[in-house]
Tab-separated table of C-alpha atoms in Angstrom:
chain	number	residue	atom	x	y	z
Q	19	MET	CA	-12.853	-21.086	54.099
Q	20	LYS	CA	-14.716	-18.104	53.913
Q	21	LEU	CA	-15.984	-16.703	50.547
Q	22	ARG	CA	-13.845	-13.781	49.937
Q	23	THR	CA	-14.523	-11.145	47.329
Q	24	GLU	CA	-12.103	-11.590	45.225
Q	25	THR	CA	-13.093	-15.065	44.165
Q	26	VAL	CA	-16.919	-14.171	44.052
Q	27	LEU	CA	-15.423	-11.617	41.166
Q	28	GLU	CA	-13.819	-14.502	39.955
Q	29	GLY	CA	-15.955	-16.993	39.410
Q	30	ILE	CA	-18.569	-14.355	37.867
Q	31	ALA	CA	-15.540	-12.775	35.432
Q	32	GLU	CA	-14.808	-16.479	33.767
Q	33	ALA	CA	-18.458	-17.033	33.948
Q	34	LEU	CA	-18.478	-14.238	31.514
Q	35	ARG	CA	-15.564	-15.437	29.108
Q	36	ASP	CA	-16.645	-19.382	29.988
Q	37	ARG	CA	-21.022	-19.095	29.290
Q	38	ILE	CA	-21.631	-16.133	29.045
Q	39	ALA	CA	-20.689	-14.923	25.704
Q	40	PRO	CA	-20.314	-17.887	24.180
Q	41	ASN	CA	-23.688	-17.890	24.033
Q	42	LEU	CA	-24.937	-14.254	22.570
Q	43	ASP	CA	-25.242	-13.729	19.889
Q	44	ASP	CA	-25.345	-10.826	19.023
Q	45	GLY	CA	-21.690	-9.923	17.965
Q	46	PHE	CA	-21.714	-6.160	19.511
Q	47	ALA	CA	-23.275	-7.606	22.956
Q	48	ALA	CA	-20.433	-10.740	23.031
Q	49	ASN	CA	-17.969	-8.368	22.721
Q	50	ASP	CA	-18.645	-6.725	26.392
Q	51	ALA	CA	-19.572	-9.492	28.242
Q	52	ARG	CA	-16.179	-10.817	26.968
Q	53	ILE	CA	-14.282	-6.889	28.481
Q	54	ALA	CA	-16.279	-7.322	31.372
Q	55	GLN	CA	-14.370	-10.079	32.510
Q	56	THR	CA	-11.383	-8.492	31.496
Q	57	LEU	CA	-13.302	-5.360	33.236
Q	58	LEU	CA	-13.369	-7.687	36.918
Q	59	ALA	CA	-9.889	-9.270	36.250
Q	60	ILE	CA	-8.882	-6.029	36.734
Q	61	THR	CA	-10.123	-4.175	39.256
Q	62	ARG	CA	-10.271	-7.707	41.946
Q	63	LEU	CA	-6.902	-7.317	41.118
Q	64	ALA	CA	-6.903	-3.474	42.352
Q	65	ARG	CA	-9.692	-3.771	45.020
Q	66	ASP	CA	-5.930	-5.406	46.744
Q	67	ASP	CA	-4.068	-2.936	46.453
Q	68	GLU	CA	-6.565	0.435	46.854
Q	69	VAL	CA	-6.248	1.566	50.328
Q	70	ALA	CA	-2.494	0.766	50.785
Q	71	ASN	CA	-1.564	2.844	47.348
Q	72	LYS	CA	-3.844	5.899	48.304
Q	73	VAL	CA	-2.243	5.728	51.803
Q	74	GLU	CA	1.528	5.561	50.840
Q	75	GLU	CA	0.375	8.134	47.825
Q	76	ASN	CA	-0.553	10.657	51.145
Q	77	ARG	CA	2.045	10.004	52.864
Q	78	ARG	CA	4.939	10.705	50.482
Q	79	LEU	CA	3.406	13.547	49.540
Q	80	ARG	CA	3.501	15.091	52.789
Q	81	GLU	CA	6.650	13.890	53.293
Q	82	ILE	CA	7.611	16.605	49.531
Q	83	PHE	CA	6.204	19.343	51.467
Q	84	LEU	CA	7.981	18.665	54.493
Q	85	ASP	CA	11.368	18.591	52.662
Q	86	ALA	CA	9.995	21.522	50.444
Q	87	ALA	CA	9.270	23.753	53.426
Q	88	PRO	CA	11.655	25.471	54.543
Q	89	ALA	CA	13.370	26.363	51.001
Q	90	ILE	CA	9.954	28.545	49.733
Q	91	ASP	CA	10.394	31.755	49.678
Q	92	ASP	CA	7.246	32.947	50.261
Q	93	PRO	CA	6.411	32.628	54.290
Q	94	THR	CA	3.563	32.102	53.550
Q	95	PHE	CA	3.468	28.992	51.580
Q	96	ALA	CA	5.801	27.859	53.400
Q	97	GLU	CA	3.536	27.437	56.489
Q	98	ARG	CA	1.394	25.145	54.650
Q	99	LEU	CA	3.695	23.209	53.381
Q	100	GLU	CA	4.245	22.105	57.113
Q	101	ALA	CA	0.546	22.195	57.871
Q	102	ALA	CA	0.014	20.004	55.063
Q	103	SER	CA	2.590	17.799	55.728
Q	104	ARG	CA	1.823	17.123	59.525
Q	105	THR	CA	-2.605	16.448	58.396
Q	106	ARG	CA	-2.891	12.729	58.820
Q	107	ASP	CA	-5.470	10.545	57.129
Q	108	PRO	CA	-9.211	11.398	57.964
Q	109	GLY	CA	-9.532	7.270	57.528
Q	110	LEU	CA	-9.124	4.351	55.035
Q	111	ARG	CA	-12.709	4.873	53.800
Q	112	ILE	CA	-11.751	4.927	49.221
Q	113	ALA	CA	-13.709	8.091	49.978
Q	114	GLU	CA	-11.969	9.862	52.709
Q	115	LEU	CA	-8.491	9.072	51.088
Q	116	ASP	CA	-9.962	10.124	47.640
Q	117	ALA	CA	-10.783	13.863	48.962
Q	118	GLU	CA	-7.495	13.901	51.139
Q	119	THR	CA	-5.513	12.833	48.278
Q	120	GLY	CA	-7.433	15.153	46.136
Q	121	ARG	CA	-6.782	18.078	48.800
Q	122	LEU	CA	-2.786	17.113	49.063
Q	123	ARG	CA	-1.671	17.026	45.278
Q	124	ASN	CA	-3.418	20.148	44.811
Q	125	LEU	CA	-1.235	21.513	46.940
Q	126	LEU	CA	1.591	19.252	44.849
Q	127	VAL	CA	0.500	20.488	42.074
Q	128	GLU	CA	0.881	24.684	43.457
Q	129	LEU	CA	4.697	23.412	44.251
Q	130	HIS	CA	6.001	21.979	41.486
Q	131	ALA	CA	5.081	25.613	39.456
Q	132	HIS	CA	6.632	27.113	42.092
Q	133	VAL	CA	9.934	25.840	42.186
Q	134	GLU	CA	9.673	25.811	38.573
Q	135	GLN	CA	9.985	28.999	39.118
Q	136	GLN	CA	12.188	29.187	41.564
Q	137	GLU	CA	16.224	29.911	40.884
Q	138	GLY	CA	18.740	27.917	42.811
Q	139	GLU	CA	19.977	25.142	42.763
Q	140	GLU	CA	17.705	23.821	46.206
Q	141	ALA	CA	13.913	24.935	43.688
Q	142	ARG	CA	15.495	22.317	40.828
Q	143	ARG	CA	16.540	19.540	43.378
Q	144	ILE	CA	12.383	19.747	45.161
Q	145	ASP	CA	11.273	20.390	41.559
Q	146	GLN	CA	13.391	16.741	40.309
Q	147	SER	CA	12.354	15.280	43.415
Q	148	ILE	CA	8.859	15.749	42.766
Q	149	TRP	CA	8.672	14.501	39.364
Q	150	ARG	CA	11.159	11.300	40.959
Q	151	ALA	CA	8.117	10.863	43.781
Q	152	LEU	CA	5.894	11.268	40.732
Q	153	ARG	CA	6.721	8.885	39.090
Q	154	ASP	CA	6.995	5.862	42.566
Q	155	ILE	CA	3.308	6.547	42.983
Q	156	GLU	CA	2.883	6.140	39.783
Q	157	ALA	CA	4.217	2.501	39.861
Q	158	PRO	CA	1.896	0.799	42.201
Q	159	ARG	CA	-1.309	2.252	40.412
Q	160	ALA	CA	-0.874	0.586	36.337
Q	161	PRO	CA	-3.575	-2.734	36.775
Q	162	ARG	CA	-2.318	-5.709	36.797
Q	163	ALA	CA	-4.926	-7.520	35.073
V	3	MET	CA	-51.603	3.153	30.828
V	4	PRO	CA	-47.651	2.530	29.761
V	5	GLU	CA	-46.301	4.142	27.274
V	6	ALA	CA	-46.650	2.818	23.674
V	7	ASP	CA	-42.632	1.595	22.008
V	8	PRO	CA	-41.262	3.339	19.692
V	9	ASP	CA	-41.408	2.021	17.046
V	10	PRO	CA	-37.750	-0.403	15.871
V	11	LEU	CA	-35.142	1.930	14.867
V	12	GLU	CA	-35.501	-0.014	11.358
V	13	THR	CA	-38.553	1.788	11.259
V	14	ARG	CA	-37.076	5.096	12.312
V	15	ILE	CA	-33.853	5.024	9.792
V	16	ALA	CA	-36.670	3.691	6.546
V	17	ASP	CA	-38.621	6.913	7.312
V	18	TYR	CA	-35.382	9.546	7.195
V	19	LEU	CA	-34.350	8.316	4.547
V	20	CYS	CA	-38.622	8.334	2.214
V	21	HIS	CA	-37.571	11.995	3.995
V	22	ARG	CA	-34.496	12.979	3.104
V	23	ILE	CA	-33.989	11.177	-0.584
V	24	PRO	CA	-36.077	12.972	-3.300
V	25	GLY	CA	-39.182	10.640	-5.032
V	26	ALA	CA	-38.036	7.362	-2.146
V	27	ASP	CA	-40.423	4.754	-1.556
V	28	ASP	CA	-41.106	1.262	-0.241
V	29	MET	CA	-37.740	1.852	2.234
V	30	GLN	CA	-37.162	-1.472	3.661
V	31	VAL	CA	-33.415	-1.176	7.047
V	32	SER	CA	-32.531	-4.427	7.011
V	33	ALA	CA	-29.576	-6.594	8.213
V	34	LEU	CA	-29.098	-2.823	11.312
V	35	ALA	CA	-26.542	-3.516	13.635
V	36	ARG	CA	-24.123	-2.330	16.238
V	37	ILE	CA	-20.949	-2.411	15.682
V	38	HIS	CA	-17.118	-1.308	17.195
V	39	GLY	CA	-16.756	2.286	15.615
V	40	GLY	CA	-14.451	4.021	18.130
V	41	ILE	CA	-16.147	5.133	21.088
V	42	SER	CA	-17.269	8.969	20.777
V	43	GLN	CA	-20.646	8.023	18.507
V	44	GLU	CA	-22.681	5.037	18.193
V	45	THR	CA	-21.448	3.260	15.391
V	46	PHE	CA	-24.862	0.878	12.728
V	47	ARG	CA	-24.108	-0.688	9.689
V	48	PHE	CA	-27.249	-2.119	8.078
V	49	ASN	CA	-29.043	-2.818	4.546
V	50	ALA	CA	-30.582	0.374	1.971
V	51	LYS	CA	-33.349	-0.552	-0.710
V	52	TRP	CA	-36.220	1.127	-2.430
V	53	SER	CA	-37.054	2.373	-4.983
V	54	GLU	CA	-36.920	5.898	-6.823
V	55	TYR	CA	-38.676	6.692	-9.233
V	56	GLY	CA	-39.585	3.102	-9.986
V	57	LYS	CA	-35.913	2.095	-9.575
V	58	PRO	CA	-35.150	0.202	-7.583
V	59	GLU	CA	-32.036	0.407	-5.235
V	60	VAL	CA	-29.901	-0.552	-2.433
V	61	LYS	CA	-26.754	0.560	-0.848
V	62	ASP	CA	-24.873	-0.580	2.174
V	63	LEU	CA	-24.579	2.484	4.755
V	64	ILE	CA	-23.509	3.305	8.086
V	65	LEU	CA	-25.764	5.558	10.852
V	66	ARG	CA	-23.158	7.614	13.500
V	67	ARG	CA	-25.360	9.072	16.666
V	68	ALA	CA	-23.835	10.990	18.662
V	69	PRO	CA	-23.758	9.480	22.211
V	70	GLU	CA	-25.278	11.293	25.413
V	71	ALA	CA	-22.091	11.763	26.754
V	72	GLY	CA	-18.627	10.289	25.426
V	73	VAL	CA	-14.910	11.618	25.075
V	74	VAL	CA	-15.414	13.755	22.805
V	75	SER	CA	-16.941	16.969	23.624
V	76	SER	CA	-17.244	18.375	19.940
V	77	GLU	CA	-19.488	20.024	17.559
V	78	HIS	CA	-21.266	16.719	16.008
V	79	GLY	CA	-20.815	17.880	11.955
V	80	VAL	CA	-17.126	18.158	12.490
V	81	GLU	CA	-17.167	14.694	10.602
V	82	PHE	CA	-19.695	15.393	8.023
V	83	ALA	CA	-18.187	18.222	7.604
V	84	ILE	CA	-14.724	16.821	6.134
V	85	TYR	CA	-16.217	14.267	4.466
V	86	GLU	CA	-18.280	16.650	2.473
V	87	ALA	CA	-15.123	18.204	1.714
V	88	LEU	CA	-12.600	15.388	0.646
V	89	ALA	CA	-14.777	13.376	-0.742
V	90	ASN	CA	-13.752	12.930	-4.506
V	91	SER	CA	-9.833	14.056	-2.885
V	92	SER	CA	-6.679	11.967	-3.273
V	93	VAL	CA	-7.523	10.625	0.707
V	94	PRO	CA	-9.858	8.255	1.304
V	95	VAL	CA	-13.080	9.101	3.387
V	96	PRO	CA	-17.074	7.550	2.933
V	97	ALA	CA	-19.759	9.225	1.078
V	98	ALA	CA	-21.231	11.241	3.258
V	99	HIS	CA	-24.969	11.277	2.796
V	100	PHE	CA	-26.660	13.280	5.758
V	101	LEU	CA	-26.007	15.210	8.785
V	102	GLU	CA	-29.231	15.470	10.913
V	103	ALA	CA	-29.170	17.686	14.043
V	104	ASP	CA	-33.236	16.883	14.744
V	105	PRO	CA	-33.671	14.481	17.867
V	106	ALA	CA	-36.610	13.874	16.235
V	107	TRP	CA	-35.970	11.420	14.245
V	108	LEU	CA	-32.672	8.640	16.092
V	109	ASP	CA	-33.904	10.787	19.935
V	110	ARG	CA	-29.674	12.483	19.245
V	111	PRO	CA	-28.107	14.097	17.038
V	112	PHE	CA	-26.374	11.827	13.636
V	113	PHE	CA	-25.633	11.042	9.984
V	114	ILE	CA	-25.481	9.073	7.807
V	115	MET	CA	-22.686	7.674	5.222
V	116	ASP	CA	-21.264	4.581	2.596
V	117	MET	CA	-20.248	1.258	4.297
V	118	VAL	CA	-16.764	1.131	2.747
V	119	PRO	CA	-15.486	-1.801	2.384
V	120	GLY	CA	-12.224	-2.665	3.834
V	121	ARG	CA	-11.283	-3.797	7.632
V	122	PRO	CA	-9.505	-2.618	10.761
V	123	GLY	CA	-6.739	-3.364	12.147
V	124	MET	CA	-7.006	-4.558	15.319
V	125	ILE	CA	-4.747	-2.913	17.770
V	126	TYR	CA	-4.809	-5.725	21.093
V	127	GLY	CA	-4.643	-9.073	20.614
V	128	THR	CA	-2.892	-9.481	17.797
V	129	ASP	CA	0.637	-9.073	16.160
V	130	ASP	CA	0.125	-8.471	12.684
V	131	PRO	CA	-3.235	-7.184	12.688
V	132	PHE	CA	-2.929	-5.956	8.441
V	133	ASP	CA	-2.998	-9.791	7.990
V	134	GLY	CA	1.107	-9.552	6.567
V	135	LYS	CA	0.824	-6.335	4.106
V	136	SER	CA	2.188	-3.955	6.097
V	137	GLU	CA	4.633	-2.698	4.476
V	138	ARG	CA	1.366	-1.304	1.775
V	139	VAL	CA	-1.030	-0.435	4.573
V	140	GLY	CA	2.026	1.606	6.160
V	141	ARG	CA	2.882	3.375	3.095
V	142	ASP	CA	-0.496	4.464	2.092
V	143	PHE	CA	-0.848	5.861	5.924
V	144	TRP	CA	1.527	8.187	5.995
V	145	ARG	CA	0.826	8.574	2.478
V	146	HIS	CA	-1.956	9.731	2.799
V	147	LEU	CA	-1.116	11.691	5.996
V	148	GLY	CA	1.362	14.037	3.497
V	149	THR	CA	-1.292	14.404	1.111
V	150	LEU	CA	-3.302	15.386	3.957
V	151	ALA	CA	-0.761	17.381	5.360
V	152	ALA	CA	-0.543	19.528	1.810
V	153	ARG	CA	-4.298	20.252	1.113
V	154	ASP	CA	-4.588	24.429	1.680
V	155	THR	CA	-7.164	24.274	4.535
V	156	ALA	CA	-9.402	27.129	3.102
V	157	ALA	CA	-12.510	25.013	2.311
V	158	LEU	CA	-12.881	24.370	5.406
V	159	ARG	CA	-12.688	28.579	7.648
V	160	ASN	CA	-15.724	27.985	8.229
V	161	SER	CA	-16.637	24.564	8.974
V	162	GLY	CA	-16.273	25.487	12.767
V	163	LEU	CA	-13.191	23.492	12.530
V	164	ARG	CA	-11.526	24.446	16.128
V	165	SER	CA	-9.153	27.090	14.990
V	166	GLY	CA	-10.155	27.306	11.892
V	167	ASP	CA	-9.958	30.817	11.964
V	168	THR	CA	-6.853	31.018	13.309
V	169	SER	CA	-3.371	31.219	11.702
V	170	ASP	CA	-0.762	31.177	14.065
V	171	ARG	CA	0.230	29.864	18.297
V	172	PHE	CA	-1.901	26.837	16.831
V	173	TRP	CA	-0.162	24.864	20.130
V	174	GLN	CA	-1.160	26.985	22.369
V	175	ALA	CA	-4.844	27.221	20.940
V	176	GLU	CA	-4.756	22.784	21.143
V	177	LEU	CA	-2.564	22.796	24.890
V	178	ASP	CA	-5.701	25.116	25.742
V	179	TYR	CA	-8.245	23.264	24.664
V	180	TRP	CA	-7.296	20.199	26.185
V	181	GLU	CA	-5.696	21.474	29.669
V	182	ALA	CA	-9.764	23.325	30.070
V	183	THR	CA	-11.192	19.434	29.494
V	184	LEU	CA	-8.799	18.891	32.180
V	185	ASP	CA	-10.031	21.250	34.727
V	186	GLN	CA	-13.580	20.900	33.798
V	187	ASP	CA	-13.697	17.064	33.617
V	188	GLU	CA	-11.238	15.790	36.251
V	189	ASP	CA	-12.005	14.879	39.921
V	190	ILE	CA	-9.008	14.310	41.451
V	191	VAL	CA	-6.164	16.130	39.566
V	192	GLU	CA	-2.995	14.663	37.983
V	193	PRO	CA	-0.245	16.447	39.206
V	194	ILE	CA	2.032	14.700	36.710
V	195	VAL	CA	-0.726	16.016	33.762
V	196	ARG	CA	-0.709	19.678	34.840
V	197	GLY	CA	4.236	18.986	34.859
V	198	ALA	CA	4.022	17.880	31.333
V	199	ILE	CA	1.570	21.081	30.402
V	200	ARG	CA	3.587	23.805	32.410
V	201	TRP	CA	6.143	21.767	30.357
V	202	LEU	CA	4.963	22.424	27.194
V	203	ARG	CA	3.956	26.370	27.398
V	204	ALA	CA	7.688	27.364	28.731
V	205	ASN	CA	8.985	24.919	25.953
V	206	PRO	CA	6.080	26.142	22.589
V	207	PRO	CA	7.286	25.083	19.835
V	208	PRO	CA	8.128	26.929	16.056
V	209	GLU	CA	5.242	27.772	14.014
V	210	PRO	CA	4.201	25.535	11.047
V	211	ALA	CA	5.685	26.183	7.664
V	212	HIS	CA	1.914	26.547	7.402
V	213	PRO	CA	-1.157	25.727	8.869
V	214	ALA	CA	-3.116	22.005	7.936
V	215	ILE	CA	-6.221	20.208	8.117
V	216	VAL	CA	-5.272	17.938	11.647
V	217	HIS	CA	-7.200	14.689	12.031
V	218	GLY	CA	-6.903	14.064	15.066
V	219	ASP	CA	-7.417	10.563	16.203
V	220	TYR	CA	-4.907	9.638	12.882
V	221	ARG	CA	-3.637	6.540	14.116
V	222	VAL	CA	-4.204	2.115	13.438
V	223	GLY	CA	-7.810	2.100	14.676
V	224	ASN	CA	-9.131	4.406	13.118
V	225	PHE	CA	-8.933	3.228	9.312
V	226	LEU	CA	-9.746	0.765	6.729
V	227	PHE	CA	-8.218	-1.688	4.703
V	228	LEU	CA	-8.491	-4.074	1.617
V	229	PRO	CA	-7.338	-7.351	1.183
V	230	ASP	CA	-4.013	-5.578	-0.670
V	231	GLY	CA	-3.280	-3.825	1.659
V	232	SER	CA	-4.330	-0.478	0.951
V	233	ILE	CA	-6.213	2.352	2.824
V	234	SER	CA	-10.345	1.924	1.433
V	235	ALA	CA	-10.723	4.655	3.806
V	236	ILE	CA	-9.792	7.044	6.819
V	237	LEU	CA	-12.568	7.267	9.348
V	238	ASP	CA	-12.890	8.903	13.096
V	239	TRP	CA	-12.751	12.268	12.694
V	240	GLU	CA	-14.748	14.038	15.604
V	241	MET	CA	-11.057	15.351	16.732
V	242	CYS	CA	-10.077	17.092	13.273
V	243	HIS	CA	-8.676	20.749	13.125
V	244	ILE	CA	-7.053	22.944	11.634
V	245	GLY	CA	-3.397	22.758	13.545
V	246	ASP	CA	-0.009	21.535	12.626
V	247	PRO	CA	0.729	18.780	11.009
V	248	LEU	CA	2.808	17.197	13.316
V	249	GLU	CA	0.011	16.532	15.775
V	250	ASP	CA	-1.148	14.263	13.457
V	251	ILE	CA	2.484	12.342	13.613
V	252	ALA	CA	3.014	11.911	16.387
V	253	TRP	CA	-1.303	10.916	17.372
V	254	ALA	CA	0.176	8.429	15.079
V	255	LEU	CA	3.080	7.754	16.777
V	256	ASP	CA	2.117	7.703	19.818
V	257	PRO	CA	3.423	4.130	21.651
V	258	LEU	CA	-0.432	2.544	22.816
V	259	TRP	CA	-1.222	2.306	18.552
V	260	SER	CA	2.660	3.668	17.428
V	261	MET	CA	2.498	2.361	13.578
V	262	ASP	CA	6.235	2.209	13.761
V	263	ARG	CA	5.348	-1.862	15.654
V	264	TYR	CA	4.359	-2.626	11.456
V	265	PHE	CA	6.645	-0.314	9.546
V	266	PRO	CA	9.538	1.195	9.918
V	267	LEU	CA	9.640	4.661	11.142
V	268	ASP	CA	12.342	6.479	9.432
V	269	GLU	CA	10.952	5.535	6.092
V	270	GLY	CA	7.265	6.061	7.380
V	271	LEU	CA	7.612	9.913	7.823
V	272	ALA	CA	10.078	9.804	4.917
V	273	THR	CA	6.108	9.092	2.583
V	274	TRP	CA	5.456	11.534	4.602
V	275	GLU	CA	7.753	14.273	3.563
V	276	GLN	CA	7.263	13.539	0.034
V	277	GLY	CA	3.407	13.148	0.989
V	278	SER	CA	3.013	16.865	2.510
V	279	GLY	CA	6.127	18.501	0.651
V	280	THR	CA	7.415	19.900	3.490
V	281	THR	CA	10.287	18.263	6.086
V	282	ILE	CA	10.004	16.849	9.564
V	283	ASP	CA	11.494	19.389	12.504
V	284	ARG	CA	12.355	16.827	15.027
V	285	GLU	CA	13.086	17.921	18.309
V	286	ALA	CA	8.958	20.421	16.593
V	287	LEU	CA	7.791	16.739	16.635
V	288	ASP	CA	9.060	15.705	20.788
V	289	TRP	CA	6.930	18.439	21.503
V	290	TRP	CA	3.987	16.927	19.441
V	291	ARG	CA	4.846	13.850	21.350
V	292	LEU	CA	4.300	14.835	24.800
V	293	PHE	CA	1.377	16.768	23.746
V	294	THR	CA	0.001	14.161	22.704
V	295	ALA	CA	-0.696	12.242	26.380
V	296	VAL	CA	-1.597	15.266	27.982
V	297	LYS	CA	-4.587	14.947	25.061
V	298	THR	CA	-4.628	11.060	25.244
V	299	SER	CA	-5.209	12.324	29.575
V	300	ALA	CA	-7.615	15.045	29.400
V	301	LEU	CA	-9.747	12.245	27.142
V	302	TRP	CA	-9.419	9.630	29.126
V	303	THR	CA	-10.146	12.221	32.149
V	304	THR	CA	-14.232	13.263	30.207
V	305	SER	CA	-14.666	9.445	29.173
V	306	GLU	CA	-13.856	8.602	33.324
V	307	LYS	CA	-16.657	10.837	34.228
V	308	SER	CA	-18.837	10.123	30.926
V	309	PHE	CA	-19.352	6.219	33.022
V	310	GLU	CA	-19.014	7.518	36.432
V	311	GLU	CA	-21.881	9.779	36.606
V	312	GLY	CA	-23.512	7.727	34.438
V	313	HIS	CA	-24.040	9.426	31.263
V	314	ASN	CA	-22.155	6.777	28.990
V	315	ARG	CA	-22.251	3.100	29.646
V	316	GLU	CA	-19.982	2.433	27.322
V	317	ILE	CA	-18.484	-1.220	28.466
V	318	VAL	CA	-15.490	-0.521	26.598
V	319	LEU	CA	-14.989	3.068	28.469
V	320	ALA	CA	-14.585	1.826	31.779
V	321	LEU	CA	-11.583	-0.644	30.402
V	322	THR	CA	-9.968	2.216	28.249
V	323	VAL	CA	-10.290	4.315	31.511
V	324	LEU	CA	-8.107	2.001	33.700
V	325	ARG	CA	-5.508	0.585	31.341
V	326	ALA	CA	-5.650	4.156	29.624
V	327	GLY	CA	-5.055	6.653	31.943
V	328	PRO	CA	-1.605	4.720	33.966
V	329	PHE	CA	-0.237	4.341	30.337
V	330	HIS	CA	0.091	7.483	28.793
V	331	ARG	CA	1.004	9.053	32.742
V	332	LYS	CA	3.963	5.623	32.632
V	333	VAL	CA	4.032	7.568	28.760
V	334	ILE	CA	4.587	11.163	30.140
V	335	LEU	CA	7.074	10.823	32.938
V	336	ASP	CA	9.611	8.147	30.593
V	337	LEU	CA	9.490	11.577	28.373
V	338	MET	CA	9.892	14.148	30.596
V	339	GLU	CA	12.736	11.998	32.810
V	340	GLN	CA	14.139	11.621	28.960
V	341	ARG	CA	14.117	15.764	28.939
V	342	GLY	CA	15.979	15.593	32.334
V	343	ALA	CA	13.244	16.408	34.667
V	344	MET	CA	14.454	13.602	37.472
V	345	GLY	CA	17.913	14.625	36.929
């Protein structure tokens, strides 16, 4: 059986909780050891989900741009949205995905502010669909521990 | 040749106290221990014994030292100025003794104040943080906040507090401040928080009846209480400013640490109204509740940056970021949904 990174992190967390923290005389340091154990538990669980969550967020943002572009009154901006909807993640490393998420989120903020200023039912529909998408994207980001 | 180790902190504190207390001699600092006193300042407790013009003196004291970087980017003297301004008032604060900006003494700015009896109510890991005394704690909590809101701000006009020379649009000053913090510290933008900021700007609250001293972090965990439930000290004033008193009420009701878990909300707000002499505008309070979630998000962003860049490696900072960041984005989503943002 292969030793998984998650298991290693779990082992370190258990050592901090059960063997290291109880043997520290300094209260501040013992508390830090307990916090470190909690942090390891959170990061252990987050690690498994991280790439999938980021890929899904980027896919969802591109879907919003594709949906919104036809309703945007500024043709240059509409073109930028269409172009962004056709992009792909440059790789699956966290840093690559984060850079892409940053670019897509900046455009989303711009789009959201734009439709808030536009009149009409279609603008309201897009505005509300962005908020619902943000709720969906946020849900799996919450720590599991 | 290796550099000589600096004197232990106890010795350096003793040297400083001798320097500041006229007639002090034979200063001994002992029982120095780092304690958790918020993540915006390093907090130590210690005992000092000395002879003052031949008369023996002894005191339990607290040292609050600025971190290298942290959650709150504020003038270090703000908290000290508040303790001085509220000394001997009906709002309980520790007696503050010395404010020192010269890093030669203890590497970074710091101040020294009395250690006040009592303990903080922890917001995690217990259903009863007040040992069965939540009735008394809750009443004191809201009464003191009401008293603070009623206090004349004139004494603090020149203390360097944010908005100290402003007479209106406090909501805008605060929103501008925290949005600028996000602009400065955010690595990847959070569209949820930015959406909330736009909503807040488009739907401003009415002006308060009068400007008030706003604590800025008034919540469970930032005060001490005694065994009988009375509050002995309100602490952690680093984010204090002049503004709308509803800001502190909304902050106290944030779901991460809300006092209404332990004391009935309506009774708490009525106690505040009695203490302040002001009626709460519930619609305006709702504006400040959304603002609270934005401000907390900005604080966690600054924490994230400090930890990521290695300026502050307090481990509790990382835990706060990982848990509280998503928590407050969820709060924003819930509040925006209540406002009909999702249809």
